[in-house]
PDB file of C-alpha atoms in Angstrom:
ATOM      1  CA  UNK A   1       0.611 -18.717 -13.352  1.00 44.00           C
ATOM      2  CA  UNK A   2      -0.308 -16.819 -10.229  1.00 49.00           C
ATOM      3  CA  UNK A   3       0.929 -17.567  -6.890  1.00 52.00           C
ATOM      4  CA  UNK A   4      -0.593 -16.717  -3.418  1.00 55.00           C
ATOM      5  CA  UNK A   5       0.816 -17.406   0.493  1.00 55.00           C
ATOM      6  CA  UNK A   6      -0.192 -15.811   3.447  1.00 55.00           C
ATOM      7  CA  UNK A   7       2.533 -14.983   6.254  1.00 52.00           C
ATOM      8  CA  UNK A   8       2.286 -14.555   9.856  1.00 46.00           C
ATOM      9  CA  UNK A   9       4.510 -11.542  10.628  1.00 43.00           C
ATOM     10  CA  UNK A  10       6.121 -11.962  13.828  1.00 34.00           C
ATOM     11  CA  UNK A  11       8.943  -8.847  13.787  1.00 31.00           C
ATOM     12  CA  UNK A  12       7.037  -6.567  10.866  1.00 31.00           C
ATOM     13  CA  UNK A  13       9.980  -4.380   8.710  1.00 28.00           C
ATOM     14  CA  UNK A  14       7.557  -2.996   6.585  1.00 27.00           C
ATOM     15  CA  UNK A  15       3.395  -3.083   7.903  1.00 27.00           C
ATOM     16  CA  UNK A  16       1.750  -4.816   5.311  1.00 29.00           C
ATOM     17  CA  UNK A  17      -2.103  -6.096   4.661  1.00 27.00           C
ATOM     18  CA  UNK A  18      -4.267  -8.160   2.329  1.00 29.00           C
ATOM     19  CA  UNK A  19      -6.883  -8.704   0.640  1.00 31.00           C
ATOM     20  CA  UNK A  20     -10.440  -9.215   1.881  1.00 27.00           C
ATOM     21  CA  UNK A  21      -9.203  -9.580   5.338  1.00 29.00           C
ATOM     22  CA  UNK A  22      -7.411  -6.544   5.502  1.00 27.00           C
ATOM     23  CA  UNK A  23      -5.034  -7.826   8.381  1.00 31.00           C
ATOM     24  CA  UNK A  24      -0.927  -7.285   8.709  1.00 34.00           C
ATOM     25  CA  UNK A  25       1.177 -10.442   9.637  1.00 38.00           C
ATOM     26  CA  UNK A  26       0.392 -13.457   7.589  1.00 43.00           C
ATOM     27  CA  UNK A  27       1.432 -13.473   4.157  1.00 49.00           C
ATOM     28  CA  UNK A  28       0.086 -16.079   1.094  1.00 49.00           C
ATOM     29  CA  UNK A  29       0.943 -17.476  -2.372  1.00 48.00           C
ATOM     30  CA  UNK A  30      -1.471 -18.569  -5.043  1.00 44.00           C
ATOM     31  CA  UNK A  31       0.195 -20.638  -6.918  1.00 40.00           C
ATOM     32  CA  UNK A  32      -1.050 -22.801  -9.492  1.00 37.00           C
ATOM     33  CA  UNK A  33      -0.344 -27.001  -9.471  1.00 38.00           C
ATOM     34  CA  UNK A  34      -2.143 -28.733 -13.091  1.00 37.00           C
ATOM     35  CA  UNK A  35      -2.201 -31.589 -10.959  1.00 37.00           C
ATOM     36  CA  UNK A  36      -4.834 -29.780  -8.772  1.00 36.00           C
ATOM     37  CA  UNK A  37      -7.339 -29.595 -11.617  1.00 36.00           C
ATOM     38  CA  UNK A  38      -9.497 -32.504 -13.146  1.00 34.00           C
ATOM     39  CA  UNK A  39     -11.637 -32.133 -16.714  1.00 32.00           C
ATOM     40  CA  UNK A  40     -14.095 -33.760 -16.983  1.00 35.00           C
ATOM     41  CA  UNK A  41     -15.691 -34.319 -20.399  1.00 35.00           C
ATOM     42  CA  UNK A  42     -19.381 -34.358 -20.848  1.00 36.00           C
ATOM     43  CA  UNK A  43     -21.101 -35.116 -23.843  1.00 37.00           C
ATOM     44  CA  UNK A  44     -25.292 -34.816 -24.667  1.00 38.00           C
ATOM     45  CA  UNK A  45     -26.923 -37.213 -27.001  1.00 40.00           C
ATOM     46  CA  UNK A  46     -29.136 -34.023 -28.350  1.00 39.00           C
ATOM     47  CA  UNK A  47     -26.067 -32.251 -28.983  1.00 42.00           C
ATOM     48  CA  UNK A  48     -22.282 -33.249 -29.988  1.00 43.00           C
ATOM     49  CA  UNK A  49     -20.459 -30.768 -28.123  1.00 42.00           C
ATOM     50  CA  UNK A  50     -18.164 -31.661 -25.955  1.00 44.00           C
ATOM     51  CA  UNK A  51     -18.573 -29.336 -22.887  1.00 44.00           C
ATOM     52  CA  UNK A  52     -15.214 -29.337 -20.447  1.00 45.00           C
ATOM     53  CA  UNK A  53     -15.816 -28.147 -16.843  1.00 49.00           C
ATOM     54  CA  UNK A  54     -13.119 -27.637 -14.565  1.00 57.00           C
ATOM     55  CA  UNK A  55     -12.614 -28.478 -11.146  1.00 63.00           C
ATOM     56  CA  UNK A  56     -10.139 -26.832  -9.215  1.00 77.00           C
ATOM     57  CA  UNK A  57      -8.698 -27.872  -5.640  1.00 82.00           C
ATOM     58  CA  UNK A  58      -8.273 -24.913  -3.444  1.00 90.00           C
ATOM     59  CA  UNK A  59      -6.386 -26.596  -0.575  1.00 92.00           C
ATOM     60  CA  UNK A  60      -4.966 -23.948   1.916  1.00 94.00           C
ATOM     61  CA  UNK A  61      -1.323 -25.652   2.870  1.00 93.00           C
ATOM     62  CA  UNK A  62       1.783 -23.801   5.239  1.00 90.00           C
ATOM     63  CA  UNK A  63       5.529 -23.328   5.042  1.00 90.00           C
ATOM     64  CA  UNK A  64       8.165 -21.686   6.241  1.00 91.00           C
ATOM     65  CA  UNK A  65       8.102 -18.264   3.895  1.00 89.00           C
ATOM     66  CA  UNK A  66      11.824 -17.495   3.653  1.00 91.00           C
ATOM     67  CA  UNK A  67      11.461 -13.970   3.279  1.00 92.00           C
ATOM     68  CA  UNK A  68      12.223 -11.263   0.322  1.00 95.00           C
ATOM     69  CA  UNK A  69      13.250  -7.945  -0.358  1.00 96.00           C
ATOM     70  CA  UNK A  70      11.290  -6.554  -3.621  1.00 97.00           C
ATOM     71  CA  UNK A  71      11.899  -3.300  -5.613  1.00 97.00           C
ATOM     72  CA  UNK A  72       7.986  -2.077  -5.906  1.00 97.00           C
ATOM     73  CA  UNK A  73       5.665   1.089  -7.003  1.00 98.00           C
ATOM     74  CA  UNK A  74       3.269   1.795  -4.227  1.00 97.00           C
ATOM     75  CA  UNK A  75      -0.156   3.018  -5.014  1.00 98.00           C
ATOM     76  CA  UNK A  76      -2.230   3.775  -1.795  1.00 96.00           C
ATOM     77  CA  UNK A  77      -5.384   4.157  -2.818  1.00 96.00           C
ATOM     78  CA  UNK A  78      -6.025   2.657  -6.908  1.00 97.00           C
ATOM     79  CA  UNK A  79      -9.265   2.322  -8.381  1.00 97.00           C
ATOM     80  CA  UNK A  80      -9.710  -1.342  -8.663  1.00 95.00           C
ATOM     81  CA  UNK A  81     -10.980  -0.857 -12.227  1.00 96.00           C
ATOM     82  CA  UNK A  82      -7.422   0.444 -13.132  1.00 96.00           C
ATOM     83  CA  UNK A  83      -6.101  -2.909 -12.336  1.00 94.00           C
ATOM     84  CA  UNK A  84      -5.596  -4.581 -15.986  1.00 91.00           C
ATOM     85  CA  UNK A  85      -2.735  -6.505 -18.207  1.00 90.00           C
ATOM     86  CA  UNK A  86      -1.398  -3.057 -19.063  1.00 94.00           C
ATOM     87  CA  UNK A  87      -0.997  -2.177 -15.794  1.00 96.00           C
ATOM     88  CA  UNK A  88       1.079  -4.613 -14.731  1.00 95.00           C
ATOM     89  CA  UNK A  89       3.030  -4.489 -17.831  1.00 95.00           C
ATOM     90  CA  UNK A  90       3.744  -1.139 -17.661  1.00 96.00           C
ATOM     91  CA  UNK A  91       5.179  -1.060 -13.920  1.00 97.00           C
ATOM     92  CA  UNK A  92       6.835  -4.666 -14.237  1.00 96.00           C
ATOM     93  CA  UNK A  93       8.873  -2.865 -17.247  1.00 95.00           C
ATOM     94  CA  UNK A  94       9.041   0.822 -15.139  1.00 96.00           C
ATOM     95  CA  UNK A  95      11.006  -1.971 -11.885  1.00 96.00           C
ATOM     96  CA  UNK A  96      12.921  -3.537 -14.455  1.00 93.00           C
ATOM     97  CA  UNK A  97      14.412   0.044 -15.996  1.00 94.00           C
ATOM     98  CA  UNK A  98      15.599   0.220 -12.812  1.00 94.00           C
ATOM     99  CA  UNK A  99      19.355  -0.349 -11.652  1.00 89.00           C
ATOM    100  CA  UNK A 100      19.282  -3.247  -9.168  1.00 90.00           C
ATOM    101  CA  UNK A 101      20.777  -6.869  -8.963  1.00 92.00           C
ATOM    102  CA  UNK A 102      16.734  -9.064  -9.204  1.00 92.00           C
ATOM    103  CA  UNK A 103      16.228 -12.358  -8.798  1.00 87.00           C
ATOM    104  CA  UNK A 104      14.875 -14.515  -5.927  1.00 81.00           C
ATOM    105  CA  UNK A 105      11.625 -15.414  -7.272  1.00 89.00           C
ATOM    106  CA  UNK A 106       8.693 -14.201  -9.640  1.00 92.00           C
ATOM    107  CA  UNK A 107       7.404 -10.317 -10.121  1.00 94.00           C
ATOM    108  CA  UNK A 108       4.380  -9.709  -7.365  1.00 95.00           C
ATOM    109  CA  UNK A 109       1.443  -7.774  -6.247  1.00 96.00           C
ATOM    110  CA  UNK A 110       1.567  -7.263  -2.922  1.00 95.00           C
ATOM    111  CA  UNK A 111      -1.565  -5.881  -0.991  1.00 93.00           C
ATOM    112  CA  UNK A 112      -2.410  -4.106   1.995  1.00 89.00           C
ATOM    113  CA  UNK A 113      -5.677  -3.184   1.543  1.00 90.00           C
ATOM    114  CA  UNK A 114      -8.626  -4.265  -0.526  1.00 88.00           C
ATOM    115  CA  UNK A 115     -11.631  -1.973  -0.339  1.00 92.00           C
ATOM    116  CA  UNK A 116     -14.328  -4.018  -1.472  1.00 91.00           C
ATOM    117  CA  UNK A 117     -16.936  -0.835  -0.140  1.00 95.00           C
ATOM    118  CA  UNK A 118     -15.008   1.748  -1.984  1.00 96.00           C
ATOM    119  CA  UNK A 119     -13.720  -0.318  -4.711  1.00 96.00           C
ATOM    120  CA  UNK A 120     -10.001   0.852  -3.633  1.00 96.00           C
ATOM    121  CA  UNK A 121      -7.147  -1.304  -3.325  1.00 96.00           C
ATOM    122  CA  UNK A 122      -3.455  -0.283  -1.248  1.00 95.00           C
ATOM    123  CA  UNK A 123      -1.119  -2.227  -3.298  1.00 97.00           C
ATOM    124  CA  UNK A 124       2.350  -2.450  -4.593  1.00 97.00           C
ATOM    125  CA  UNK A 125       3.655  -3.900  -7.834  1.00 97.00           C
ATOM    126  CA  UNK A 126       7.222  -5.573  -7.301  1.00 97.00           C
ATOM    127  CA  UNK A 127      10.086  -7.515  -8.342  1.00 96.00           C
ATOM    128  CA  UNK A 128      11.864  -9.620  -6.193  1.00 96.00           C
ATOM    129  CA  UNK A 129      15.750  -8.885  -5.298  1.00 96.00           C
ATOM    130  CA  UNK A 130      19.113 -10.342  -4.725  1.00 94.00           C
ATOM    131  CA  UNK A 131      20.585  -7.473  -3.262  1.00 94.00           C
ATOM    132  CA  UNK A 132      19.070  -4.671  -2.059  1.00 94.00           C
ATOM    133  CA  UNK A 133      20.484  -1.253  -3.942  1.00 93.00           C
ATOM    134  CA  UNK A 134      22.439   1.188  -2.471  1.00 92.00           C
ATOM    135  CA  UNK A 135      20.131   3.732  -4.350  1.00 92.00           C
ATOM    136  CA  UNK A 136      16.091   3.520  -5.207  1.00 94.00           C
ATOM    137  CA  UNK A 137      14.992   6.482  -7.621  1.00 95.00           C
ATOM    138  CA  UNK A 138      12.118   8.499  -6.712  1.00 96.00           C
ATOM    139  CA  UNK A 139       8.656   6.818  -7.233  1.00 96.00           C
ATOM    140  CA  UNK A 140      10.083   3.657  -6.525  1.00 97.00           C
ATOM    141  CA  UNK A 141      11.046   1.721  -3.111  1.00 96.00           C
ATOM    142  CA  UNK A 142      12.034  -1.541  -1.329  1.00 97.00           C
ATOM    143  CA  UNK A 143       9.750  -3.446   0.740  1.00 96.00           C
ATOM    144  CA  UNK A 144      11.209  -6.177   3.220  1.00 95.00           C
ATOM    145  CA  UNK A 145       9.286  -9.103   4.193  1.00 93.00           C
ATOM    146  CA  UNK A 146      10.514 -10.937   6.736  1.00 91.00           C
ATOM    147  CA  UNK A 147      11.017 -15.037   7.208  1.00 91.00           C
ATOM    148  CA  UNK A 148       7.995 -16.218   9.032  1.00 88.00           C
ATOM    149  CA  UNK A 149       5.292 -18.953   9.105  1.00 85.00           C
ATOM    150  CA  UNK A 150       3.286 -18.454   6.088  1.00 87.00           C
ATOM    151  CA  UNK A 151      -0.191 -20.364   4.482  1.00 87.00           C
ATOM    152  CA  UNK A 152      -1.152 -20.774   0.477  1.00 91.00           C
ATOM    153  CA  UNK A 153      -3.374 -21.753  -2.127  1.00 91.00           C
ATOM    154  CA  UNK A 154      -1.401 -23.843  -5.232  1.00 88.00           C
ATOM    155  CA  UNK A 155      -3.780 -22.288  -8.004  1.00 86.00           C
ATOM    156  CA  UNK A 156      -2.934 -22.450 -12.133  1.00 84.00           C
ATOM    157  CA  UNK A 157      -5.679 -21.083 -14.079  1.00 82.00           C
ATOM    158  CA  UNK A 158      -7.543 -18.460 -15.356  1.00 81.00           C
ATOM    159  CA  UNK A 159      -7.570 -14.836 -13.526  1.00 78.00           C
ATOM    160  CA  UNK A 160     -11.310 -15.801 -13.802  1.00 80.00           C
ATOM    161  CA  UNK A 161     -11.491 -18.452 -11.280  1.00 84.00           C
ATOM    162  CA  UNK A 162      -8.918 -17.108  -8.892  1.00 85.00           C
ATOM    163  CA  UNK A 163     -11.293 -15.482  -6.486  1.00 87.00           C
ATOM    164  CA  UNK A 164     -11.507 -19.522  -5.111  1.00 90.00           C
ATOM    165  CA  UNK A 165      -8.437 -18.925  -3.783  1.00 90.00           C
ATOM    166  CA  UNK A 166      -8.823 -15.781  -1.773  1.00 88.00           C
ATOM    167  CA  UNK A 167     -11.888 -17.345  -0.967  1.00 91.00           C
ATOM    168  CA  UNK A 168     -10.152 -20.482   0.465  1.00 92.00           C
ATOM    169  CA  UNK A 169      -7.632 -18.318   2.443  1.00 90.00           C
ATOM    170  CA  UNK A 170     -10.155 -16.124   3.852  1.00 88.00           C
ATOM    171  CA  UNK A 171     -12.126 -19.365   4.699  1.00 92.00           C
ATOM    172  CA  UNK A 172      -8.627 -20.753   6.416  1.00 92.00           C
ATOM    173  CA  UNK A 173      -8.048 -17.145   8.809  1.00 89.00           C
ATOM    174  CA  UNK A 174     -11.555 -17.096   9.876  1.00 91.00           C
ATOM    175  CA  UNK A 175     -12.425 -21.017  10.823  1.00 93.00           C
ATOM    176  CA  UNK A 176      -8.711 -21.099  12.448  1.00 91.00           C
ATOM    177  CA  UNK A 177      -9.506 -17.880  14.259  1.00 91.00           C
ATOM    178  CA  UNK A 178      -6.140 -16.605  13.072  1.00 87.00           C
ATOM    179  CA  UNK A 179      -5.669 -12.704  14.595  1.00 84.00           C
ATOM    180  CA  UNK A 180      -3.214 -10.355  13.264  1.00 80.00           C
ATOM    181  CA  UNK A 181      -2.187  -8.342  10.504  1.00 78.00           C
ATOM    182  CA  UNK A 182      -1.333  -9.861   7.184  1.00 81.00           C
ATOM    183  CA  UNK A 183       0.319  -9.172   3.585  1.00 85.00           C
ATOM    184  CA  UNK A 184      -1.039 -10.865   0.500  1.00 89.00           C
ATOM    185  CA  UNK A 185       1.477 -11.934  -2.081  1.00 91.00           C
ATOM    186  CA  UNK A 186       0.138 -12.883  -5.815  1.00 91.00           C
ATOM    187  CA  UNK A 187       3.221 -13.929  -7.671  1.00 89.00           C
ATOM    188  CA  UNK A 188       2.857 -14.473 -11.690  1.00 85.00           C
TER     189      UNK A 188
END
């Protein structure tokens, strides 16, 4: 499950971008809704397979996001081919070593940067907290974003079809004519 919101920064703690709109002050959750997918099966006299296609609604809604404080590792410039399962796993379980009080939501990728051109992303990998600590070790540090009008995609899938989503979002900014900076959230 993957979730994705956009956030209009107004007072930015911490500057932030995203994705393929590389902009600081909206912030957006992909999140994934099985009621916003319909299968369809389709069957062929020649053959008996039974082939499913699925069709997945990409609708761009807003909130209020309430803001968060996460306990992250930073990378600022990772070779988008280094981004994998293990990846993840490994950092999610390097945060959660850590001593802090978490809770307040599902572990994130937040990103400020994604270099299509150089194939480079400025991200950080995070875990949401209830308290911020009174001590972060080295290599690690706490990123504050703050309550502000956000948009998002619903989307439960595959990592595979999840490009719809930035897709939609990107769509959203640019026929809105929304200006700023932004932060892209992915929570899992």
């Amino acid at each position: 499950n993957l979730h994705l919101k956009l956030t209009k920064m107004k007072n930015i703690i911490i500057a932030l971008t995203v994705l393929t709109f590389v902009l600081i002050g909206y912030y957006f959750f992909i999140t994934t809704d099985k009621s916003s997918t319909k299968t369809e099966n389709i069957t062929t006299q020649k053959e008996e397979k039974i082939v499913t296609e699925e069709i997945i609604n990409y609708e761009v809604k807003s909130e209020v996001f309430e803001g968060k404080n996460y306990l992250a590792v930073m990378f600022d410039t990772l070779p988008m081919e280094e981004i994998s399962g293990e990846f993840f796993a490994k950092n999610y379980a390097d945060i959660g070593k850590q001593i802090a009080k978490f809770g307040n939501g599902a572990p994130s990728a937040l990103f400020y940067i994604w270099d299509t051109e150089n194939t480079t992303t400025k991200m950080a990998i995070a875990i949401p907290l209830e308290e911020i600590p009174t001590k972060v070790n080295e290599g690690f540090k706490v990123i504050s974003v703050p309550k502000n009008e956000s948009f998002y995609v619903d989307y439960y899938g595959t990592y595979a079809k999840m490009e719809g989503a930035h897709e939609a979002i990107n769509e959203y900014i640019f026929t809105n004519n929304l200006k700023g900076q932004y932060v892209a959230i992915e929570e899992y």
